[in-house]
Protein backbone atom coordinates (compact mmCIF):
# COMPACT_ATOMS: atom_id res chain seq x y z
CA UNK A 1 0.00 0.00 0.00
CA UNK A 2 1.38 3.39 -1.01
CA UNK A 3 1.41 6.23 1.46
CA UNK A 4 -0.28 9.53 0.72
CA UNK A 5 3.01 11.32 0.13
CA UNK A 6 4.17 8.58 -2.27
CA UNK A 7 0.95 8.94 -4.27
CA UNK A 8 1.28 12.73 -4.37
CA UNK A 9 4.90 12.53 -5.52
CA UNK A 10 3.98 9.93 -8.13
CA UNK A 11 1.30 12.19 -9.59
CA UNK A 12 3.56 15.25 -9.45
CA UNK A 13 6.37 13.27 -11.06
CA UNK A 14 4.08 12.29 -13.91
CA UNK A 15 3.24 15.93 -14.58
CA UNK A 16 6.92 16.92 -14.30
CA UNK A 17 7.94 14.32 -16.86
CA UNK A 18 5.06 15.32 -19.13
CA UNK A 19 6.13 18.98 -18.87
CA UNK A 20 9.74 18.17 -19.67
CA UNK A 21 8.67 15.93 -22.56
CA UNK A 22 6.95 18.88 -24.25
CA UNK A 23 10.22 20.82 -24.22
CA UNK A 24 12.41 18.46 -26.22
CA UNK A 25 12.22 16.03 -29.09
CA UNK A 26 9.25 15.65 -31.42
CA UNK A 27 6.78 17.15 -28.95
CA UNK A 28 8.80 20.38 -28.80
CA UNK A 29 8.55 20.67 -32.56
CA UNK A 30 4.84 19.86 -32.67
CA UNK A 31 3.67 21.90 -29.68
CA UNK A 32 4.41 25.59 -29.11
CA UNK A 33 5.05 25.08 -25.38
CA UNK A 34 8.78 25.80 -25.53
CA UNK A 35 8.32 29.07 -27.44
CA UNK A 36 5.57 30.19 -25.06
CA UNK A 37 7.71 29.43 -22.02
CA UNK A 38 10.72 31.23 -23.47
CA UNK A 39 8.57 34.27 -24.18
CA UNK A 40 7.12 34.28 -20.64
CA UNK A 41 10.25 33.72 -18.60
CA UNK A 42 13.75 35.07 -18.43
CA UNK A 43 15.30 32.14 -20.30
CA UNK A 44 16.54 32.80 -23.80
CA UNK A 45 17.10 30.54 -26.78
CA UNK A 46 20.89 30.96 -26.50
CA UNK A 47 23.42 28.16 -26.13
CA UNK A 48 24.30 29.12 -22.53
CA UNK A 49 20.67 28.94 -21.49
CA UNK A 50 20.34 25.63 -23.28
CA UNK A 51 23.25 24.28 -21.22
CA UNK A 52 21.67 25.54 -18.00
CA UNK A 53 18.32 23.97 -18.88
CA UNK A 54 20.02 20.68 -19.76
CA UNK A 55 21.82 20.61 -16.40
CA UNK A 56 18.56 21.30 -14.59
CA UNK A 57 16.75 18.62 -16.60
CA UNK A 58 19.40 16.02 -15.76
CA UNK A 59 19.25 16.90 -12.07
CA UNK A 60 15.45 16.80 -12.11
CA UNK A 61 15.63 13.33 -13.65
CA UNK A 62 18.18 12.24 -11.03
CA UNK A 63 15.95 13.44 -8.19
CA UNK A 64 12.95 11.62 -9.67
CA UNK A 65 14.91 8.36 -9.98
CA UNK A 66 16.51 8.76 -6.54
CA UNK A 67 13.18 9.40 -4.85
CA UNK A 68 11.56 6.42 -6.57
CA UNK A 69 14.43 4.13 -5.60
CA UNK A 70 14.44 5.42 -2.04
CA UNK A 71 10.72 4.75 -1.64
CA UNK A 72 11.16 1.26 -3.10
CA UNK A 73 14.07 0.59 -0.76
CA UNK A 74 12.07 1.82 2.23
CA UNK A 75 9.34 -0.63 1.36
CA UNK A 76 11.25 -3.75 0.30
CA UNK A 77 14.80 -3.66 1.73
CA UNK A 78 15.56 -4.76 5.28
CA UNK A 79 17.02 -1.83 7.20
CA UNK A 80 17.00 0.01 10.49
CA UNK A 81 13.29 0.78 11.03
CA UNK A 82 13.97 3.78 13.25
CA UNK A 83 15.51 5.65 10.29
CA UNK A 84 12.70 5.01 7.79
CA UNK A 85 10.60 8.07 8.74
CA UNK A 86 13.68 10.30 8.59
CA UNK A 87 14.62 9.03 5.14
CA UNK A 88 11.06 9.40 3.87
CA UNK A 89 10.81 12.98 5.12
CA UNK A 90 14.21 13.92 3.68
CA UNK A 91 13.31 12.47 0.27
CA UNK A 92 9.92 14.18 0.26
CA UNK A 93 11.37 17.54 1.28
CA UNK A 94 14.23 17.23 -1.20
CA UNK A 95 11.85 16.39 -4.02
CA UNK A 96 9.43 19.15 -3.09
CA UNK A 97 12.22 21.75 -3.08
CA UNK A 98 14.44 20.66 -5.95
CA UNK A 99 11.95 19.77 -8.69
CA UNK A 100 9.80 22.94 -8.74
CA UNK A 101 12.69 25.30 -8.02
CA UNK A 102 14.86 23.67 -10.69
CA UNK A 103 12.16 24.03 -13.32
CA UNK A 104 11.36 27.58 -12.26
CA UNK A 105 15.02 28.57 -12.33
CA UNK A 106 15.69 26.92 -15.70
CA UNK A 107 12.65 28.19 -17.57
CA UNK A 108 10.93 31.07 -15.82
CA UNK A 109 12.85 33.13 -13.28
CA UNK A 110 16.61 33.40 -12.78
CA UNK A 111 16.81 34.27 -9.12
CA UNK A 112 19.54 33.46 -6.60
CA UNK A 113 16.81 32.58 -4.09
CA UNK A 114 15.29 29.99 -6.45
CA UNK A 115 18.73 28.59 -7.20
CA UNK A 116 19.45 28.35 -3.47
CA UNK A 117 16.21 26.41 -2.95
CA UNK A 118 17.29 24.07 -5.74
CA UNK A 119 20.67 23.49 -4.09
CA UNK A 120 19.01 22.90 -0.70
CA UNK A 121 16.67 20.35 -2.28
CA UNK A 122 19.59 18.53 -3.90
CA UNK A 123 21.43 18.60 -0.57
CA UNK A 124 18.43 17.05 1.17
CA UNK A 125 18.36 14.29 -1.45
CA UNK A 126 22.07 13.66 -0.91
CA UNK A 127 21.54 13.54 2.86
CA UNK A 128 18.66 11.10 2.37
CA UNK A 129 20.94 8.88 0.28
CA UNK A 130 23.64 8.88 2.97
CA UNK A 131 21.12 8.07 5.72
CA UNK A 132 19.58 5.35 3.51
CA UNK A 133 23.01 3.84 2.95
CA UNK A 134 23.65 3.85 6.69
CA UNK A 135 20.22 2.35 7.45
CA UNK A 136 20.79 -0.48 4.94
CA UNK A 137 24.34 -1.19 6.10
CA UNK A 138 24.75 -4.51 7.90
CA UNK A 139 27.48 -2.99 10.07
CA UNK A 140 26.98 -0.64 12.99
CA UNK A 141 29.73 1.43 14.50
CA UNK A 142 29.58 1.85 18.24
CA UNK A 143 31.45 5.08 18.81
CA UNK A 144 31.42 4.85 22.63
CA UNK A 145 33.12 1.46 22.71
CA UNK A 146 35.03 2.05 19.46
CA UNK A 147 33.83 -1.27 18.00
CA UNK A 148 32.38 -2.44 14.72
CA UNK A 149 29.64 -5.04 15.00
CA UNK A 150 27.20 -6.74 12.69
CA UNK A 151 23.67 -5.40 12.97
CA UNK A 152 21.10 -7.90 14.20
PDB file of N, CA, C and O in Angstrom, residues 19-20 23 34 37-38 41-46 48-60 98-111 114-115 118:
ATOM      1  N   UNK A  19       5.698  17.612 -18.566  1.00  0.00           N
ATOM      2  CA  UNK A  19       6.127  18.978 -18.873  1.00  0.00           C
ATOM      3  C   UNK A  19       7.467  18.974 -19.582  1.00  0.00           C
ATOM      4  O   UNK A  19       7.652  19.648 -20.606  1.00  0.00           O
ATOM      5  N   UNK A  20       8.425  18.218 -19.056  1.00  0.00           N
ATOM      6  CA  UNK A  20       9.743  18.172 -19.669  1.00  0.00           C
ATOM      7  C   UNK A  20       9.701  17.515 -21.049  1.00  0.00           C
ATOM      8  O   UNK A  20      10.485  17.874 -21.930  1.00  0.00           O
ATOM      9  N   UNK A  23       9.171  19.848 -23.951  1.00  0.00           N
ATOM     10  CA  UNK A  23      10.225  20.818 -24.215  1.00  0.00           C
ATOM     11  C   UNK A  23      11.361  20.285 -25.079  1.00  0.00           C
ATOM     12  O   UNK A  23      12.269  21.030 -25.429  1.00  0.00           O
ATOM     13  N   UNK A  34       7.446  25.264 -25.776  1.00  0.00           N
ATOM     14  CA  UNK A  34       8.785  25.803 -25.531  1.00  0.00           C
ATOM     15  C   UNK A  34       8.859  27.284 -25.895  1.00  0.00           C
ATOM     16  O   UNK A  34       9.402  28.089 -25.143  1.00  0.00           O
ATOM     17  N   UNK A  37       6.980  29.336 -23.285  1.00  0.00           N
ATOM     18  CA  UNK A  37       7.714  29.433 -22.017  1.00  0.00           C
ATOM     19  C   UNK A  37       8.879  30.398 -22.148  1.00  0.00           C
ATOM     20  O   UNK A  37       9.129  31.214 -21.257  1.00  0.00           O
ATOM     21  N   UNK A  38       9.594  30.321 -23.269  1.00  0.00           N
ATOM     22  CA  UNK A  38      10.721  31.227 -23.469  1.00  0.00           C
ATOM     23  C   UNK A  38      10.266  32.675 -23.577  1.00  0.00           C
ATOM     24  O   UNK A  38      10.982  33.585 -23.180  1.00  0.00           O
ATOM     25  N   UNK A  41       9.225  33.658 -19.639  1.00  0.00           N
ATOM     26  CA  UNK A  41      10.248  33.716 -18.603  1.00  0.00           C
ATOM     27  C   UNK A  41      11.469  34.498 -19.016  1.00  0.00           C
ATOM     28  O   UNK A  41      11.503  35.180 -20.036  1.00  0.00           O
ATOM     29  N   UNK A  42      12.497  34.364 -18.196  1.00  0.00           N
ATOM     30  CA  UNK A  42      13.754  35.066 -18.429  1.00  0.00           C
ATOM     31  C   UNK A  42      14.719  34.253 -19.277  1.00  0.00           C
ATOM     32  O   UNK A  42      15.747  34.762 -19.693  1.00  0.00           O
ATOM     33  N   UNK A  43      14.410  32.981 -19.516  1.00  0.00           N
ATOM     34  CA  UNK A  43      15.298  32.135 -20.302  1.00  0.00           C
ATOM     35  C   UNK A  43      15.266  32.574 -21.761  1.00  0.00           C
ATOM     36  O   UNK A  43      14.254  33.022 -22.279  1.00  0.00           O
ATOM     37  N   UNK A  44      16.419  32.430 -22.404  1.00  0.00           N
ATOM     38  CA  UNK A  44      16.542  32.802 -23.805  1.00  0.00           C
ATOM     39  C   UNK A  44      16.895  31.558 -24.612  1.00  0.00           C
ATOM     40  O   UNK A  44      17.251  30.531 -24.061  1.00  0.00           O
ATOM     41  N   UNK A  45      16.796  31.675 -25.921  1.00  0.00           N
ATOM     42  CA  UNK A  45      17.099  30.541 -26.778  1.00  0.00           C
ATOM     43  C   UNK A  45      18.572  30.541 -27.174  1.00  0.00           C
ATOM     44  O   UNK A  45      18.932  30.206 -28.281  1.00  0.00           O
ATOM     45  N   UNK A  46      19.453  30.931 -26.254  1.00  0.00           N
ATOM     46  CA  UNK A  46      20.888  30.956 -26.497  1.00  0.00           C
ATOM     47  C   UNK A  46      21.511  29.643 -26.025  1.00  0.00           C
ATOM     48  O   UNK A  46      20.910  28.892 -25.262  1.00  0.00           O
ATOM     49  N   UNK A  48      24.038  29.154 -23.965  1.00  0.00           N
ATOM     50  CA  UNK A  48      24.304  29.123 -22.531  1.00  0.00           C
ATOM     51  C   UNK A  48      23.046  28.756 -21.752  1.00  0.00           C
ATOM     52  O   UNK A  48      23.107  28.005 -20.787  1.00  0.00           O
ATOM     53  N   UNK A  49      21.921  29.293 -22.166  1.00  0.00           N
ATOM     54  CA  UNK A  49      20.671  28.943 -21.494  1.00  0.00           C
ATOM     55  C   UNK A  49      20.279  27.504 -21.782  1.00  0.00           C
ATOM     56  O   UNK A  49      19.700  26.830 -20.931  1.00  0.00           O
ATOM     57  N   UNK A  50      20.600  27.032 -22.974  1.00  0.00           N
ATOM     58  CA  UNK A  50      20.345  25.625 -23.284  1.00  0.00           C
ATOM     59  C   UNK A  50      21.153  24.723 -22.355  1.00  0.00           C
ATOM     60  O   UNK A  50      20.638  23.732 -21.840  1.00  0.00           O
ATOM     61  N   UNK A  51      22.413  25.067 -22.134  1.00  0.00           N
ATOM     62  CA  UNK A  51      23.247  24.279 -21.218  1.00  0.00           C
ATOM     63  C   UNK A  51      22.675  24.289 -19.814  1.00  0.00           C
ATOM     64  O   UNK A  51      22.634  23.255 -19.145  1.00  0.00           O
ATOM     65  N   UNK A  52      22.245  25.443 -19.353  1.00  0.00           N
ATOM     66  CA  UNK A  52      21.668  25.542 -18.005  1.00  0.00           C
ATOM     67  C   UNK A  52      20.397  24.708 -17.890  1.00  0.00           C
ATOM     68  O   UNK A  52      20.190  24.013 -16.890  1.00  0.00           O
ATOM     69  N   UNK A  53      19.554  24.773 -18.909  1.00  0.00           N
ATOM     70  CA  UNK A  53      18.317  23.975 -18.883  1.00  0.00           C
ATOM     71  C   UNK A  53      18.622  22.481 -18.935  1.00  0.00           C
ATOM     72  O   UNK A  53      17.949  21.681 -18.286  1.00  0.00           O
ATOM     73  N   UNK A  54      19.653  22.098 -19.691  1.00  0.00           N
ATOM     74  CA  UNK A  54      20.023  20.680 -19.758  1.00  0.00           C
ATOM     75  C   UNK A  54      20.525  20.181 -18.407  1.00  0.00           C
ATOM     76  O   UNK A  54      20.168  19.090 -17.964  1.00  0.00           O
ATOM     77  N   UNK A  55      21.329  20.991 -17.728  1.00  0.00           N
ATOM     78  CA  UNK A  55      21.820  20.610 -16.401  1.00  0.00           C
ATOM     79  C   UNK A  55      20.659  20.454 -15.424  1.00  0.00           C
ATOM     80  O   UNK A  55      20.593  19.490 -14.653  1.00  0.00           O
ATOM     81  N   UNK A  56      19.730  21.397 -15.465  1.00  0.00           N
ATOM     82  CA  UNK A  56      18.558  21.302 -14.590  1.00  0.00           C
ATOM     83  C   UNK A  56      17.734  20.065 -14.917  1.00  0.00           C
ATOM     84  O   UNK A  56      17.262  19.366 -14.016  1.00  0.00           O
ATOM     85  N   UNK A  57      17.553  19.787 -16.210  1.00  0.00           N
ATOM     86  CA  UNK A  57      16.750  18.617 -16.598  1.00  0.00           C
ATOM     87  C   UNK A  57      17.398  17.323 -16.122  1.00  0.00           C
ATOM     88  O   UNK A  57      16.704  16.420 -15.632  1.00  0.00           O
ATOM     89  N   UNK A  58      18.718  17.223 -16.229  1.00  0.00           N
ATOM     90  CA  UNK A  58      19.400  16.018 -15.756  1.00  0.00           C
ATOM     91  C   UNK A  58      19.280  15.869 -14.246  1.00  0.00           C
ATOM     92  O   UNK A  58      19.080  14.769 -13.737  1.00  0.00           O
ATOM     93  N   UNK A  59      19.383  16.969 -13.527  1.00  0.00           N
ATOM     94  CA  UNK A  59      19.247  16.900 -12.073  1.00  0.00           C
ATOM     95  C   UNK A  59      17.811  16.589 -11.662  1.00  0.00           C
ATOM     96  O   UNK A  59      17.581  15.874 -10.684  1.00  0.00           O
ATOM     97  N   UNK A  60      16.852  17.131 -12.383  1.00  0.00           N
ATOM     98  CA  UNK A  60      15.447  16.803 -12.109  1.00  0.00           C
ATOM     99  C   UNK A  60      15.227  15.310 -12.315  1.00  0.00           C
ATOM    100  O   UNK A  60      14.600  14.631 -11.482  1.00  0.00           O
ATOM    101  N   UNK A  98      13.565  20.643  -4.780  1.00  0.00           N
ATOM    102  CA  UNK A  98      14.443  20.663  -5.949  1.00  0.00           C
ATOM    103  C   UNK A  98      13.698  20.628  -7.282  1.00  0.00           C
ATOM    104  O   UNK A  98      14.119  21.321  -8.219  1.00  0.00           O
ATOM    105  N   UNK A  99      12.632  19.883  -7.393  1.00  0.00           N
ATOM    106  CA  UNK A  99      11.951  19.774  -8.692  1.00  0.00           C
ATOM    107  C   UNK A  99      11.304  21.101  -9.095  1.00  0.00           C
ATOM    108  O   UNK A  99      11.609  21.636 -10.165  1.00  0.00           O
ATOM    109  N   UNK A 100      10.408  21.672  -8.294  1.00  0.00           N
ATOM    110  CA  UNK A 100       9.799  22.944  -8.739  1.00  0.00           C
ATOM    111  C   UNK A 100      10.812  24.079  -8.877  1.00  0.00           C
ATOM    112  O   UNK A 100      10.758  24.834  -9.851  1.00  0.00           O
ATOM    113  N   UNK A 101      11.740  24.190  -7.931  1.00  0.00           N
ATOM    114  CA  UNK A 101      12.691  25.303  -8.019  1.00  0.00           C
ATOM    115  C   UNK A 101      13.640  25.124  -9.199  1.00  0.00           C
ATOM    116  O   UNK A 101      14.026  26.116  -9.835  1.00  0.00           O
ATOM    117  N   UNK A 102      14.016  23.902  -9.524  1.00  0.00           N
ATOM    118  CA  UNK A 102      14.864  23.668 -10.688  1.00  0.00           C
ATOM    119  C   UNK A 102      14.173  24.048 -11.980  1.00  0.00           C
ATOM    120  O   UNK A 102      14.760  24.684 -12.861  1.00  0.00           O
ATOM    121  N   UNK A 103      12.910  23.675 -12.110  1.00  0.00           N
ATOM    122  CA  UNK A 103      12.160  24.025 -13.321  1.00  0.00           C
ATOM    123  C   UNK A 103      11.914  25.525 -13.395  1.00  0.00           C
ATOM    124  O   UNK A 103      12.054  26.137 -14.454  1.00  0.00           O
ATOM    125  N   UNK A 104      11.579  26.130 -12.271  1.00  0.00           N
ATOM    126  CA  UNK A 104      11.356  27.581 -12.262  1.00  0.00           C
ATOM    127  C   UNK A 104      12.636  28.318 -12.624  1.00  0.00           C
ATOM    128  O   UNK A 104      12.628  29.242 -13.439  1.00  0.00           O
ATOM    129  N   UNK A 105      13.760  27.892 -12.049  1.00  0.00           N
ATOM    130  CA  UNK A 105      15.023  28.570 -12.333  1.00  0.00           C
ATOM    131  C   UNK A 105      15.434  28.384 -13.791  1.00  0.00           C
ATOM    132  O   UNK A 105      15.931  29.320 -14.431  1.00  0.00           O
ATOM    133  N   UNK A 106      15.241  27.192 -14.334  1.00  0.00           N
ATOM    134  CA  UNK A 106      15.688  26.918 -15.701  1.00  0.00           C
ATOM    135  C   UNK A 106      14.829  27.612 -16.750  1.00  0.00           C
ATOM    136  O   UNK A 106      15.353  28.040 -17.779  1.00  0.00           O
ATOM    137  N   UNK A 107      13.542  27.743 -16.502  1.00  0.00           N
ATOM    138  CA  UNK A 107      12.654  28.194 -17.570  1.00  0.00           C
ATOM    139  C   UNK A 107      11.962  29.528 -17.319  1.00  0.00           C
ATOM    140  O   UNK A 107      11.553  30.179 -18.263  1.00  0.00           O
ATOM    141  N   UNK A 108      11.781  29.916 -16.071  1.00  0.00           N
ATOM    142  CA  UNK A 108      10.927  31.071 -15.816  1.00  0.00           C
ATOM    143  C   UNK A 108      11.637  32.253 -15.166  1.00  0.00           C
ATOM    144  O   UNK A 108      11.490  33.376 -15.597  1.00  0.00           O
ATOM    145  N   UNK A 109      12.369  32.004 -14.085  1.00  0.00           N
ATOM    146  CA  UNK A 109      12.852  33.125 -13.282  1.00  0.00           C
ATOM    147  C   UNK A 109      14.240  32.821 -12.762  1.00  0.00           C
ATOM    148  O   UNK A 109      14.419  31.927 -11.936  1.00  0.00           O
ATOM    149  N   UNK A 110      15.230  33.574 -13.206  1.00  0.00           N
ATOM    150  CA  UNK A 110      16.610  33.397 -12.776  1.00  0.00           C
ATOM    151  C   UNK A 110      16.853  34.215 -11.521  1.00  0.00           C
ATOM    152  O   UNK A 110      17.173  35.389 -11.593  1.00  0.00           O
ATOM    153  N   UNK A 111      16.650  33.593 -10.391  1.00  0.00           N
ATOM    154  CA  UNK A 111      16.808  34.272  -9.117  1.00  0.00           C
ATOM    155  C   UNK A 111      17.777  33.488  -8.240  1.00  0.00           C
ATOM    156  O   UNK A 111      17.716  32.254  -8.190  1.00  0.00           O
ATOM    157  N   UNK A 114      15.796  31.231  -5.852  1.00  0.00           N
ATOM    158  CA  UNK A 114      15.291  29.995  -6.448  1.00  0.00           C
ATOM    159  C   UNK A 114      16.430  28.990  -6.624  1.00  0.00           C
ATOM    160  O   UNK A 114      16.269  27.793  -6.357  1.00  0.00           O
ATOM    161  N   UNK A 115      17.576  29.476  -7.040  1.00  0.00           N
ATOM    162  CA  UNK A 115      18.729  28.592  -7.204  1.00  0.00           C
ATOM    163  C   UNK A 115      19.163  28.016  -5.855  1.00  0.00           C
ATOM    164  O   UNK A 115      19.533  26.839  -5.764  1.00  0.00           O
ATOM    165  N   UNK A 118      16.939  25.246  -4.951  1.00  0.00           N
ATOM    166  CA  UNK A 118      17.290  24.069  -5.737  1.00  0.00           C
ATOM    167  C   UNK A 118      18.477  23.342  -5.108  1.00  0.00           C
ATOM    168  O   UNK A 118      18.450  22.116  -4.954  1.00  0.00           O
TER     169      UNK A 118
END
